[in-house]
Amino acid sequence: MKILHINKFFCKMGGAENIMLQEAEMLEKAGHEVFFFATDRQPYFIENYKLSKFFPKYIPFGKMSLSQIFKEIPKTFFNFEAMNQMERVLEEIKPDVVHVHEIFNNLTPSVLLPCYKRKIPVIATLHTPRMSCPVGTLMKKENVYCEKELCSGGNAIHCVINKCRSANLPKSLIHALEYMFRRFTQIYYKADYFIAPSDGIRNLALKSGIKKEKLKVIYNFISGEYFENQPNYDNKGYFLFVGRLGKDKGVQYLIDAMTKVPKEIELHIVGEGPAEEEFKEICRKNNLDNVKFLGHKSGVELREEYKNCIASVVPSYWYEAFGLVIAEAFSFGKPVIGSNIGAIPELVEDGKTGFLVKPGSSQDIADKIQYLSDNIDLSREMGKNARQKAEKLYKPELHYNKLIEIYTQAIGKYK
C-alpha cells in the first residue's frame, strides 16, 4: 500500500509530528511505502528528502508584523500554492490513501481538493480539539480553560471576545475567521474517516458536526521498546515530569506543589520549553533544591528516569487529546498523578492507575504526591494496574491493526 502523510511540518515541532513519524515507521516495517508532504520549514526529518522539491513555502506568522500577517491572511484560509504542489505530488507517487495530520493555517484544507478530485481516500487524525476551537487549545484568554466549549457550535465570536490567541485581538480574529471559513466550505469535513486518539476528542468532534459514522477511536501507541524491559515497581524516591515546559502544561502548579511537601521528596523535570527559565527562577526564589531540571532526554536516559520514579505527574491545564507520557509511564509500571481534564481521565483511573487532581490546584497535587510518597505499597499496586492497562491498550500492533482496517475500509469505498 502507498500511503501519503500530510502535515504542515516535516520537522520537530510537537506531538502531531512525532505520532506521524511513529506511524510511518511502523507502516514501513510492515512493508508499505510511505511518503510525506509538508511546508518547507527546516530542518527536515530526512535530509534532502526526495519530495521536498514540492513542499510549498512555510509562512512564519509568529515572526511577522501585523501588516505582514494581514497581507498573507488569504493563505491561512486557502493556500493555492499548497494545492497546486499537492497536484504534482499525487501525480508523482499515485498513493492508495492520504493520511492528514495538522494542516491548518499553513497548508490549509485546500490540499485535500486534488485528493477528492482523483478519488483518493482521505483519513484525518484529530490531534487537537481544533474542530471545536479556533486555536485548538480550548483555552480562553490563552490561560483559562474553556469548560463550556463556547465555539464548538461554529460561532467563533467567543474566540475574538476572549482574545484566545496569544491574548491578541487581531490574531484571535484571524483564527476565528479561518475557523468559520473552514466550517462554511466543508472541504475538511469531506474526509472519508476521522481518527480520534480518545473518546474525549471523538465527543468534541461530534459536537462540531462530524458525522458519527466517520469517527473512529484509535489510541496513540508507545514504542515497542518500552515493553521489552520488565516493569520496575521499586523506585529511587522521586516524582517525574516529562514534557514541554510551558504554562499550558501546568508545570507552575507542580513547582508550587513542591513548596508544600517535605524537602526529602524530589522532583525530576525532563524537557525544554518557552517557560523553562521562568520555572527555574521560581525554584531559585523558593530554595527548591529538591527540584532537578534535567533538560531533554531520550532513549536509555529517559527510560531510566521513568524506571526509577515513584510516579509521573501530568499537571496539564489545557485539553490533552491523549497523554502519551501517561502511557509511557504506565509501560514502566508507574502510576500517574494527572489533571482531571481532556482525555487524561480516560487513561488515569482515579485510585487504580493513579490519582486525578483538580486542574490548577497545587494543593491537590501536593496532597497526592505526599500520599504516594507515604504509601509506597500503594504506588506499586497502582503501577501493576497501569502496566496491565498499557499492555492491553497501547501496544504498537493494536494501533497498526486498527489503522490498516480503516485504510482498507476507505479504499473499499472507491472500488
mmCIF file of C-alpha atoms in Angstrom:
data_model
loop_
_atom_site.group_PDB
_atom_site.id
_atom_site.type_symbol
_atom_site.label_atom_id
_atom_site.label_comp_id
_atom_site.label_asym_id
_atom_site.label_seq_id
_atom_site.Cartn_x
_atom_site.Cartn_y
_atom_site.Cartn_z
ATOM 1 C CA MET A 1 0.000 0.000 0.000
ATOM 2 C CA LYS A 2 1.228 3.524 -0.821
ATOM 3 C CA ILE A 3 0.451 5.989 1.965
ATOM 4 C CA LEU A 4 0.972 9.756 1.801
ATOM 5 C CA HIS A 5 1.169 11.577 5.145
ATOM 6 C CA ILE A 6 0.330 15.290 5.073
ATOM 7 C CA ASN A 7 1.359 17.604 7.908
ATOM 8 C CA LYS A 8 2.278 21.275 7.948
ATOM 9 C CA PHE A 9 5.695 20.443 9.403
ATOM 10 C CA PHE A 10 8.253 17.836 8.374
ATOM 11 C CA CYS A 11 10.495 18.860 11.244
ATOM 12 C CA LYS A 12 10.467 18.501 15.023
ATOM 13 C CA MET A 13 7.664 20.647 16.430
ATOM 14 C CA GLY A 14 5.292 18.664 18.614
ATOM 15 C CA GLY A 15 3.069 15.679 19.207
ATOM 16 C CA ALA A 16 1.470 15.521 15.753
ATOM 17 C CA GLU A 17 4.864 15.237 14.082
ATOM 18 C CA ASN A 18 6.064 12.550 16.498
ATOM 19 C CA ILE A 19 2.923 10.463 16.072
ATOM 20 C CA MET A 20 3.057 10.806 12.282
ATOM 21 C CA LEU A 21 6.674 9.611 12.199
ATOM 22 C CA GLN A 22 5.983 6.696 14.529
ATOM 23 C CA GLU A 23 3.064 5.599 12.370
ATOM 24 C CA ALA A 24 5.162 5.954 9.231
ATOM 25 C CA GLU A 25 7.993 3.866 10.705
ATOM 26 C CA MET A 26 5.534 1.195 11.778
ATOM 27 C CA LEU A 27 3.931 1.105 8.325
ATOM 28 C CA GLU A 28 7.292 0.875 6.560
ATOM 29 C CA LYS A 29 8.376 -2.023 8.769
ATOM 30 C CA ALA A 30 5.200 -3.807 7.710
ATOM 31 C CA GLY A 31 6.176 -3.423 4.044
ATOM 32 C CA HIS A 32 4.147 -0.374 2.999
ATOM 33 C CA GLU A 33 5.518 2.581 1.018
ATOM 34 C CA VAL A 34 5.288 5.844 2.959
ATOM 35 C CA PHE A 35 5.621 9.398 1.636
ATOM 36 C CA PHE A 36 5.370 12.878 3.166
ATOM 37 C CA PHE A 37 4.058 16.291 2.121
ATOM 38 C CA ALA A 38 4.586 19.425 4.252
ATOM 39 C CA THR A 39 5.718 23.052 4.137
ATOM 40 C CA ASP A 40 9.384 23.807 3.532
ATOM 41 C CA ARG A 41 10.187 24.666 7.152
ATOM 42 C CA GLN A 42 13.525 23.035 8.017
ATOM 43 C CA PRO A 43 15.475 21.134 9.214
ATOM 44 C CA TYR A 44 13.619 18.184 7.697
ATOM 45 C CA PHE A 45 13.360 14.855 9.477
ATOM 46 C CA ILE A 46 15.019 13.326 6.401
ATOM 47 C CA GLU A 47 17.798 15.459 4.913
ATOM 48 C CA ASN A 48 17.378 16.122 1.173
ATOM 49 C CA TYR A 49 14.009 14.354 1.229
ATOM 50 C CA LYS A 50 13.101 13.440 -2.348
ATOM 51 C CA LEU A 51 9.645 15.031 -2.327
ATOM 52 C CA SER A 52 10.759 18.255 -0.610
ATOM 53 C CA LYS A 53 11.059 19.862 -4.035
ATOM 54 C CA PHE A 54 7.267 20.000 -3.979
ATOM 55 C CA PHE A 55 6.919 21.467 -0.472
ATOM 56 C CA PRO A 56 5.166 24.879 -0.503
ATOM 57 C CA LYS A 57 6.578 27.886 1.314
ATOM 58 C CA TYR A 58 6.191 27.997 5.088
ATOM 59 C CA ILE A 59 4.643 31.233 6.365
ATOM 60 C CA PRO A 60 6.213 32.225 9.738
ATOM 61 C CA PHE A 61 3.226 34.088 11.168
ATOM 62 C CA GLY A 62 4.730 34.167 14.653
ATOM 63 C CA LYS A 63 7.675 36.250 13.421
ATOM 64 C CA MET A 64 5.724 38.623 11.178
ATOM 65 C CA SER A 65 4.400 42.109 11.844
ATOM 66 C CA LEU A 66 0.640 42.658 11.813
ATOM 67 C CA SER A 67 0.854 44.343 8.406
ATOM 68 C CA GLN A 68 2.698 41.317 7.005
ATOM 69 C CA ILE A 69 0.225 38.953 8.613
ATOM 70 C CA PHE A 70 -2.773 40.733 7.129
ATOM 71 C CA LYS A 71 -1.101 40.601 3.723
ATOM 72 C CA GLU A 72 -0.763 36.832 3.999
ATOM 73 C CA ILE A 73 -4.199 36.215 5.561
ATOM 74 C CA PRO A 74 -5.739 34.641 2.432
ATOM 75 C CA LYS A 75 -3.133 31.854 2.582
ATOM 76 C CA THR A 76 -4.313 30.881 6.070
ATOM 77 C CA PHE A 77 -7.766 30.202 4.619
ATOM 78 C CA PHE A 78 -6.955 28.649 1.250
ATOM 79 C CA ASN A 79 -3.390 28.068 0.064
ATOM 80 C CA PHE A 80 -3.319 27.865 -3.738
ATOM 81 C CA GLU A 81 0.410 27.110 -3.848
ATOM 82 C CA ALA A 82 -0.049 24.149 -1.492
ATOM 83 C CA MET A 83 -2.984 22.863 -3.551
ATOM 84 C CA ASN A 84 -1.020 23.073 -6.820
ATOM 85 C CA GLN A 85 2.014 21.371 -5.304
ATOM 86 C CA MET A 86 -0.216 18.622 -3.961
ATOM 87 C CA GLU A 87 -1.417 18.020 -7.523
ATOM 88 C CA ARG A 88 2.175 17.382 -8.547
ATOM 89 C CA VAL A 89 2.890 15.075 -5.624
ATOM 90 C CA LEU A 90 -0.181 12.954 -6.317
ATOM 91 C CA GLU A 91 0.802 12.681 -9.965
ATOM 92 C CA GLU A 92 4.325 11.645 -8.964
ATOM 93 C CA ILE A 93 3.573 8.916 -6.392
ATOM 94 C CA LYS A 94 -0.100 7.955 -7.002
ATOM 95 C CA PRO A 95 -0.875 6.984 -3.372
ATOM 96 C CA ASP A 96 -3.544 4.489 -2.386
ATOM 97 C CA VAL A 97 -4.550 6.548 0.632
ATOM 98 C CA VAL A 98 -3.804 10.004 2.060
ATOM 99 C CA HIS A 99 -3.432 10.447 5.830
ATOM 100 C CA VAL A 100 -3.855 14.038 7.020
ATOM 101 C CA HIS A 101 -2.477 15.352 10.305
ATOM 102 C CA GLU A 102 -2.139 19.062 11.205
ATOM 103 C CA ILE A 103 -2.682 21.304 8.163
ATOM 104 C CA PHE A 104 -4.497 24.426 9.382
ATOM 105 C CA ASN A 105 -3.221 27.996 8.963
ATOM 106 C CA ASN A 106 -0.499 26.993 6.503
ATOM 107 C CA LEU A 107 -1.189 24.117 4.138
ATOM 108 C CA THR A 108 -4.954 24.548 4.739
ATOM 109 C CA PRO A 109 -7.685 22.090 3.631
ATOM 110 C CA SER A 110 -7.006 23.236 0.055
ATOM 111 C CA VAL A 111 -4.541 20.319 -0.216
ATOM 112 C CA LEU A 112 -7.441 17.878 0.019
ATOM 113 C CA LEU A 113 -9.232 19.039 -3.124
ATOM 114 C CA PRO A 114 -6.786 17.295 -5.510
ATOM 115 C CA CYS A 115 -7.291 14.085 -3.482
ATOM 116 C CA TYR A 116 -11.056 14.294 -3.778
ATOM 117 C CA LYS A 117 -10.777 15.037 -7.489
ATOM 118 C CA ARG A 118 -8.741 11.871 -8.026
ATOM 119 C CA LYS A 119 -10.991 9.824 -5.709
ATOM 120 C CA ILE A 120 -8.099 9.053 -3.359
ATOM 121 C CA PRO A 121 -9.308 8.072 0.136
ATOM 122 C CA VAL A 122 -8.554 10.664 2.842
ATOM 123 C CA ILE A 123 -8.102 9.837 6.529
ATOM 124 C CA ALA A 124 -7.647 12.682 9.048
ATOM 125 C CA THR A 125 -6.253 12.357 12.566
ATOM 126 C CA LEU A 126 -7.621 14.867 15.082
ATOM 127 C CA HIS A 127 -4.516 15.617 17.140
ATOM 128 C CA THR A 128 -6.093 18.576 18.979
ATOM 129 C CA PRO A 129 -9.573 19.999 19.712
ATOM 130 C CA ARG A 130 -9.201 22.099 16.534
ATOM 131 C CA MET A 131 -12.616 21.030 15.235
ATOM 132 C CA SER A 132 -14.278 22.678 18.240
ATOM 133 C CA CYS A 133 -11.853 25.502 18.975
ATOM 134 C CA PRO A 134 -10.397 28.068 16.526
ATOM 135 C CA VAL A 135 -6.979 27.990 18.225
ATOM 136 C CA GLY A 136 -7.034 24.288 19.068
ATOM 137 C CA THR A 137 -6.380 24.621 22.802
ATOM 138 C CA LEU A 138 -9.801 25.135 24.420
ATOM 139 C CA MET A 139 -8.240 27.978 26.397
ATOM 140 C CA LYS A 140 -9.908 31.376 26.835
ATOM 141 C CA LYS A 141 -7.659 34.442 27.042
ATOM 142 C CA GLU A 142 -4.812 31.949 26.494
ATOM 143 C CA ASN A 143 -4.798 30.833 30.151
ATOM 144 C CA VAL A 144 -8.349 29.913 31.255
ATOM 145 C CA TYR A 145 -9.834 26.530 30.380
ATOM 146 C CA CYS A 146 -12.946 26.868 28.193
ATOM 147 C CA GLU A 147 -15.140 24.362 30.016
ATOM 148 C CA LYS A 148 -18.272 25.266 28.024
ATOM 149 C CA GLU A 149 -16.517 24.743 24.659
ATOM 150 C CA LEU A 150 -18.030 28.026 23.507
ATOM 151 C CA CYS A 151 -17.090 27.817 19.816
ATOM 152 C CA SER A 152 -17.924 24.147 19.233
ATOM 153 C CA GLY A 153 -21.229 25.039 17.603
ATOM 154 C CA GLY A 154 -19.492 27.057 14.893
ATOM 155 C CA ASN A 155 -19.800 30.627 16.175
ATOM 156 C CA ALA A 156 -16.255 31.798 16.832
ATOM 157 C CA ILE A 157 -17.146 35.221 18.225
ATOM 158 C CA HIS A 158 -16.088 33.988 21.671
ATOM 159 C CA CYS A 159 -12.541 33.492 20.376
ATOM 160 C CA VAL A 160 -12.449 37.181 19.464
ATOM 161 C CA ILE A 161 -14.110 38.432 22.644
ATOM 162 C CA ASN A 162 -11.749 36.422 24.843
ATOM 163 C CA LYS A 163 -8.659 37.065 22.675
ATOM 164 C CA CYS A 164 -7.852 33.371 22.796
ATOM 165 C CA ARG A 165 -4.817 33.516 20.509
ATOM 166 C CA SER A 166 -1.802 34.920 22.366
ATOM 167 C CA ALA A 167 -4.174 37.308 24.209
ATOM 168 C CA ASN A 168 -4.055 39.293 20.973
ATOM 169 C CA LEU A 169 -7.202 40.656 19.300
ATOM 170 C CA PRO A 170 -6.044 40.715 15.628
ATOM 171 C CA LYS A 171 -4.549 37.212 15.835
ATOM 172 C CA SER A 172 -7.662 35.902 17.564
ATOM 173 C CA LEU A 173 -9.823 37.469 14.856
ATOM 174 C CA ILE A 174 -7.782 35.751 12.124
ATOM 175 C CA HIS A 175 -8.167 32.361 13.810
ATOM 176 C CA ALA A 176 -11.891 32.918 14.316
ATOM 177 C CA LEU A 177 -12.399 33.832 10.652
ATOM 178 C CA GLU A 178 -10.347 30.840 9.465
ATOM 179 C CA TYR A 179 -12.409 28.551 11.693
ATOM 180 C CA MET A 180 -15.706 29.858 10.318
ATOM 181 C CA PHE A 181 -14.433 29.742 6.721
ATOM 182 C CA ARG A 182 -13.344 26.130 7.205
ATOM 183 C CA ARG A 183 -16.747 25.154 8.550
ATOM 184 C CA PHE A 184 -18.529 27.057 5.778
ATOM 185 C CA THR A 185 -16.586 25.438 2.911
ATOM 186 C CA GLN A 186 -16.735 21.928 4.460
ATOM 187 C CA ILE A 187 -13.631 20.857 2.490
ATOM 188 C CA TYR A 188 -12.019 19.245 5.525
ATOM 189 C CA TYR A 189 -15.250 17.555 6.584
ATOM 190 C CA LYS A 190 -15.377 15.561 3.348
ATOM 191 C CA ALA A 191 -12.595 13.236 4.521
ATOM 192 C CA ASP A 192 -13.644 9.582 4.479
ATOM 193 C CA TYR A 193 -12.771 8.922 8.120
ATOM 194 C CA PHE A 194 -11.535 10.862 11.142
ATOM 195 C CA ILE A 195 -9.305 9.234 13.748
ATOM 196 C CA ALA A 196 -9.726 10.434 17.335
ATOM 197 C CA PRO A 197 -6.985 9.414 19.811
ATOM 198 C CA SER A 198 -9.501 9.440 22.678
ATOM 199 C CA ASP A 199 -13.218 9.358 23.383
ATOM 200 C CA GLY A 200 -12.942 12.951 24.566
ATOM 201 C CA ILE A 201 -11.737 14.146 21.162
ATOM 202 C CA ARG A 202 -14.373 11.990 19.474
ATOM 203 C CA ASN A 203 -17.125 13.651 21.515
ATOM 204 C CA LEU A 204 -15.804 17.121 20.708
ATOM 205 C CA ALA A 205 -15.729 16.204 17.019
ATOM 206 C CA LEU A 206 -19.345 15.041 17.179
ATOM 207 C CA LYS A 207 -20.351 18.395 18.674
ATOM 208 C CA SER A 208 -18.514 20.165 15.871
ATOM 209 C CA GLY A 209 -20.617 18.430 13.221
ATOM 210 C CA ILE A 210 -18.510 15.463 12.086
ATOM 211 C CA LYS A 211 -20.773 12.526 11.319
ATOM 212 C CA LYS A 212 -20.737 9.673 13.810
ATOM 213 C CA GLU A 213 -20.111 7.019 11.144
ATOM 214 C CA LYS A 214 -16.940 8.808 10.052
ATOM 215 C CA LEU A 215 -15.357 8.850 13.512
ATOM 216 C CA LYS A 216 -13.022 6.084 14.677
ATOM 217 C CA VAL A 217 -11.201 5.985 18.021
ATOM 218 C CA ILE A 218 -7.634 4.670 17.863
ATOM 219 C CA TYR A 219 -5.488 5.283 20.922
ATOM 220 C CA ASN A 220 -1.986 6.539 20.334
ATOM 221 C CA PHE A 221 0.682 3.919 20.948
ATOM 222 C CA ILE A 222 4.079 3.800 22.557
ATOM 223 C CA SER A 223 7.218 2.246 21.146
ATOM 224 C CA GLY A 224 7.558 -1.498 21.483
ATOM 225 C CA GLU A 225 10.912 -0.861 23.189
ATOM 226 C CA TYR A 226 9.047 0.317 26.263
ATOM 227 C CA PHE A 227 7.510 -3.123 26.656
ATOM 228 C CA GLU A 228 10.740 -5.079 26.133
ATOM 229 C CA ASN A 229 12.043 -4.430 29.657
ATOM 230 C CA GLN A 230 10.272 -5.776 32.689
ATOM 231 C CA PRO A 231 8.471 -3.057 34.668
ATOM 232 C CA ASN A 232 10.192 -1.785 37.805
ATOM 233 C CA TYR A 233 7.843 -1.487 40.775
ATOM 234 C CA ASP A 234 10.577 -0.150 43.036
ATOM 235 C CA ASN A 235 11.857 3.433 42.944
ATOM 236 C CA LYS A 236 14.621 5.833 43.926
ATOM 237 C CA GLY A 237 12.400 8.269 45.778
ATOM 238 C CA TYR A 238 11.487 10.945 43.244
ATOM 239 C CA PHE A 239 8.496 12.041 41.192
ATOM 240 C CA LEU A 240 8.815 12.781 37.499
ATOM 241 C CA PHE A 241 7.518 15.307 34.973
ATOM 242 C CA VAL A 242 8.205 14.691 31.283
ATOM 243 C CA GLY A 243 7.106 17.172 28.636
ATOM 244 C CA ARG A 244 7.276 20.657 27.194
ATOM 245 C CA LEU A 245 7.986 23.352 29.765
ATOM 246 C CA GLY A 246 5.028 25.620 29.064
ATOM 247 C CA LYS A 247 2.360 27.084 31.308
ATOM 248 C CA ASP A 248 -0.376 25.186 29.480
ATOM 249 C CA LYS A 249 1.292 22.014 30.773
ATOM 250 C CA GLY A 250 0.728 23.221 34.333
ATOM 251 C CA VAL A 251 4.363 22.966 35.413
ATOM 252 C CA GLN A 252 3.967 26.123 37.538
ATOM 253 C CA TYR A 253 1.354 24.353 39.673
ATOM 254 C CA LEU A 254 3.601 21.330 40.091
ATOM 255 C CA ILE A 255 6.504 23.526 41.210
ATOM 256 C CA ASP A 256 4.223 25.344 43.652
ATOM 257 C CA ALA A 257 3.108 21.949 44.961
ATOM 258 C CA MET A 258 6.748 21.170 45.763
ATOM 259 C CA THR A 259 6.801 24.125 48.187
ATOM 260 C CA LYS A 260 4.105 22.315 50.176
ATOM 261 C CA VAL A 261 5.836 18.941 50.655
ATOM 262 C CA PRO A 262 8.927 17.970 52.678
ATOM 263 C CA LYS A 263 12.318 18.689 51.126
ATOM 264 C CA GLU A 264 13.092 14.968 51.193
ATOM 265 C CA ILE A 265 10.681 14.444 48.289
ATOM 266 C CA GLU A 266 12.400 15.109 44.962
ATOM 267 C CA LEU A 267 11.000 16.099 41.594
ATOM 268 C CA HIS A 268 12.825 15.456 38.312
ATOM 269 C CA ILE A 269 11.750 17.662 35.396
ATOM 270 C CA VAL A 270 12.631 16.312 31.958
ATOM 271 C CA GLY A 271 12.065 18.553 28.953
ATOM 272 C CA GLU A 272 12.584 22.006 27.488
ATOM 273 C CA GLY A 273 10.245 24.826 26.606
ATOM 274 C CA PRO A 274 9.367 28.525 26.490
ATOM 275 C CA ALA A 275 8.826 28.953 30.252
ATOM 276 C CA GLU A 276 11.896 26.982 31.358
ATOM 277 C CA GLU A 277 13.895 29.935 32.719
ATOM 278 C CA GLU A 278 10.839 31.321 34.488
ATOM 279 C CA PHE A 279 10.271 27.973 36.199
ATOM 280 C CA LYS A 280 13.917 27.740 37.216
ATOM 281 C CA GLU A 281 13.752 31.226 38.704
ATOM 282 C CA ILE A 282 10.699 30.252 40.778
ATOM 283 C CA CYS A 283 12.662 27.303 42.148
ATOM 284 C CA ARG A 284 15.638 29.515 42.994
ATOM 285 C CA LYS A 285 13.447 32.048 44.832
ATOM 286 C CA ASN A 286 11.824 29.269 46.858
ATOM 287 C CA ASN A 287 15.092 27.402 47.507
ATOM 288 C CA LEU A 288 13.690 24.271 45.898
ATOM 289 C CA ASP A 289 16.917 22.309 45.727
ATOM 290 C CA ASN A 290 14.815 19.144 45.541
ATOM 291 C CA VAL A 291 13.550 20.114 42.063
ATOM 292 C CA LYS A 292 16.017 18.977 39.385
ATOM 293 C CA PHE A 293 15.829 20.279 35.809
ATOM 294 C CA LEU A 294 17.385 17.580 33.630
ATOM 295 C CA GLY A 295 16.779 19.047 30.162
ATOM 296 C CA HIS A 296 15.867 16.962 27.142
ATOM 297 C CA LYS A 297 16.337 13.219 27.491
ATOM 298 C CA SER A 298 15.556 10.339 25.183
ATOM 299 C CA GLY A 299 16.393 6.679 24.704
ATOM 300 C CA VAL A 300 18.022 4.880 27.623
ATOM 301 C CA GLU A 301 18.315 8.058 29.731
ATOM 302 C CA LEU A 302 14.585 8.765 29.522
ATOM 303 C CA ARG A 303 13.707 5.149 30.206
ATOM 304 C CA GLU A 304 15.893 5.203 33.337
ATOM 305 C CA GLU A 305 14.010 8.262 34.606
ATOM 306 C CA TYR A 306 10.684 6.505 34.167
ATOM 307 C CA LYS A 307 12.001 3.260 35.590
ATOM 308 C CA ASN A 308 13.172 4.738 38.899
ATOM 309 C CA CYS A 309 10.435 7.240 39.777
ATOM 310 C CA ILE A 310 7.647 6.743 42.327
ATOM 311 C CA ALA A 311 5.099 8.168 39.915
ATOM 312 C CA SER A 312 4.841 10.525 36.965
ATOM 313 C CA VAL A 313 2.941 13.807 37.270
ATOM 314 C CA VAL A 314 0.930 15.316 34.391
ATOM 315 C CA PRO A 315 -0.470 18.632 35.732
ATOM 316 C CA SER A 316 -1.821 19.932 32.410
ATOM 317 C CA TYR A 317 -4.057 22.977 32.382
ATOM 318 C CA TRP A 318 -5.279 22.567 28.815
ATOM 319 C CA TYR A 319 -7.192 19.919 26.892
ATOM 320 C CA GLU A 320 -4.885 16.947 26.371
ATOM 321 C CA ALA A 321 -6.070 14.956 23.350
ATOM 322 C CA PHE A 322 -4.444 11.789 24.692
ATOM 323 C CA GLY A 323 -1.431 11.986 27.005
ATOM 324 C CA LEU A 324 1.409 9.944 25.546
ATOM 325 C CA VAL A 325 3.628 10.477 28.597
ATOM 326 C CA ILE A 326 0.941 8.791 30.698
ATOM 327 C CA ALA A 327 1.009 5.671 28.532
ATOM 328 C CA GLU A 328 4.817 5.706 28.660
ATOM 329 C CA ALA A 329 4.807 5.845 32.452
ATOM 330 C CA PHE A 330 2.261 3.011 32.582
ATOM 331 C CA SER A 331 4.516 0.801 30.466
ATOM 332 C CA PHE A 332 7.188 1.079 33.170
ATOM 333 C CA GLY A 333 4.708 0.112 35.869
ATOM 334 C CA LYS A 334 4.376 3.637 37.222
ATOM 335 C CA PRO A 335 1.166 5.316 38.368
ATOM 336 C CA VAL A 336 0.329 8.851 37.250
ATOM 337 C CA ILE A 337 -0.969 11.898 39.087
ATOM 338 C CA GLY A 338 -2.866 13.714 36.339
ATOM 339 C CA SER A 339 -5.206 16.673 35.902
ATOM 340 C CA ASN A 340 -8.879 15.848 35.570
ATOM 341 C CA ILE A 341 -9.080 17.461 32.141
ATOM 342 C CA GLY A 342 -9.335 16.434 28.499
ATOM 343 C CA ALA A 343 -8.556 12.777 27.808
ATOM 344 C CA ILE A 344 -6.425 12.318 30.936
ATOM 345 C CA PRO A 345 -9.297 10.704 32.933
ATOM 346 C CA GLU A 346 -9.601 8.061 30.197
ATOM 347 C CA LEU A 347 -6.067 6.914 30.974
ATOM 348 C CA VAL A 348 -5.715 7.650 34.666
ATOM 349 C CA GLU A 349 -8.355 5.723 36.605
ATOM 350 C CA ASP A 350 -8.563 7.520 39.937
ATOM 351 C CA GLY A 351 -7.390 5.252 42.728
ATOM 352 C CA LYS A 352 -6.469 2.415 40.359
ATOM 353 C CA THR A 353 -3.734 3.546 37.935
ATOM 354 C CA GLY A 354 -3.040 6.831 39.709
ATOM 355 C CA PHE A 355 -4.835 9.893 41.018
ATOM 356 C CA LEU A 356 -6.811 12.664 39.323
ATOM 357 C CA VAL A 357 -6.369 16.204 40.617
ATOM 358 C CA LYS A 358 -8.211 19.445 40.028
ATOM 359 C CA PRO A 359 -6.562 21.379 37.163
ATOM 360 C CA GLY A 360 -4.562 24.291 38.526
ATOM 361 C CA SER A 361 -4.662 23.098 42.160
ATOM 362 C CA SER A 362 -1.130 22.937 43.538
ATOM 363 C CA GLN A 363 -2.513 21.847 46.922
ATOM 364 C CA ASP A 364 -4.292 18.870 45.356
ATOM 365 C CA ILE A 365 -1.093 17.880 43.547
ATOM 366 C CA ALA A 366 0.925 18.242 46.750
ATOM 367 C CA ASP A 367 -1.534 16.103 48.705
ATOM 368 C CA LYS A 368 -1.328 13.272 46.152
ATOM 369 C CA ILE A 369 2.480 13.453 45.974
ATOM 370 C CA GLN A 370 2.676 13.265 49.764
ATOM 371 C CA TYR A 371 0.181 10.397 49.903
ATOM 372 C CA LEU A 372 2.021 8.248 47.350
ATOM 373 C CA SER A 373 5.353 9.051 48.972
ATOM 374 C CA ASP A 374 3.969 7.797 52.273
ATOM 375 C CA ASN A 375 2.296 4.734 50.741
ATOM 376 C CA ILE A 376 4.871 3.062 48.509
ATOM 377 C CA ASP A 377 2.999 -0.251 48.541
ATOM 378 C CA LEU A 378 0.009 1.542 47.019
ATOM 379 C CA SER A 379 2.206 3.056 44.302
ATOM 380 C CA ARG A 380 3.435 -0.458 43.454
ATOM 381 C CA GLU A 381 -0.122 -1.795 43.274
ATOM 382 C CA MET A 382 -1.215 1.088 41.062
ATOM 383 C CA GLY A 383 1.892 0.587 38.935
ATOM 384 C CA LYS A 384 0.936 -3.023 38.274
ATOM 385 C CA ASN A 385 -2.555 -1.943 37.217
ATOM 386 C CA ALA A 386 -1.014 0.706 34.988
ATOM 387 C CA ARG A 387 1.280 -1.793 33.258
ATOM 388 C CA GLN A 388 -1.660 -4.108 32.575
ATOM 389 C CA LYS A 389 -3.594 -1.243 31.017
ATOM 390 C CA ALA A 390 -0.649 -0.282 28.805
ATOM 391 C CA GLU A 391 -0.288 -3.851 27.535
ATOM 392 C CA LYS A 392 -3.998 -4.059 26.829
ATOM 393 C CA LEU A 393 -4.450 -0.729 25.017
ATOM 394 C CA TYR A 394 -1.237 0.991 23.918
ATOM 395 C CA LYS A 395 0.915 -1.559 22.105
ATOM 396 C CA PRO A 396 2.010 -0.728 18.520
ATOM 397 C CA GLU A 397 0.433 -3.809 16.931
ATOM 398 C CA LEU A 398 -3.006 -2.837 18.248
ATOM 399 C CA HIS A 399 -2.703 0.613 16.670
ATOM 400 C CA TYR A 400 -1.395 -0.823 13.419
ATOM 401 C CA ASN A 401 -4.222 -3.323 13.006
ATOM 402 C CA LYS A 402 -6.897 -0.686 13.557
ATOM 403 C CA LEU A 403 -5.144 1.796 11.261
ATOM 404 C CA ILE A 404 -4.871 -0.702 8.406
ATOM 405 C CA GLU A 405 -8.508 -1.644 8.905
ATOM 406 C CA ILE A 406 -9.543 1.989 8.415
ATOM 407 C CA TYR A 407 -7.275 2.402 5.379
ATOM 408 C CA THR A 408 -8.796 -0.729 3.847
ATOM 409 C CA GLN A 409 -12.347 0.397 4.521
ATOM 410 C CA ALA A 410 -11.661 3.802 2.960
ATOM 411 C CA ILE A 411 -10.053 2.286 -0.133
ATOM 412 C CA GLY A 412 -13.010 -0.076 -0.440
ATOM 413 C CA LYS A 413 -15.368 2.874 -0.838
ATOM 414 C CA TYR A 414 -13.850 3.700 -4.203
ATOM 415 C CA LYS A 415 -13.884 0.203 -5.711
#
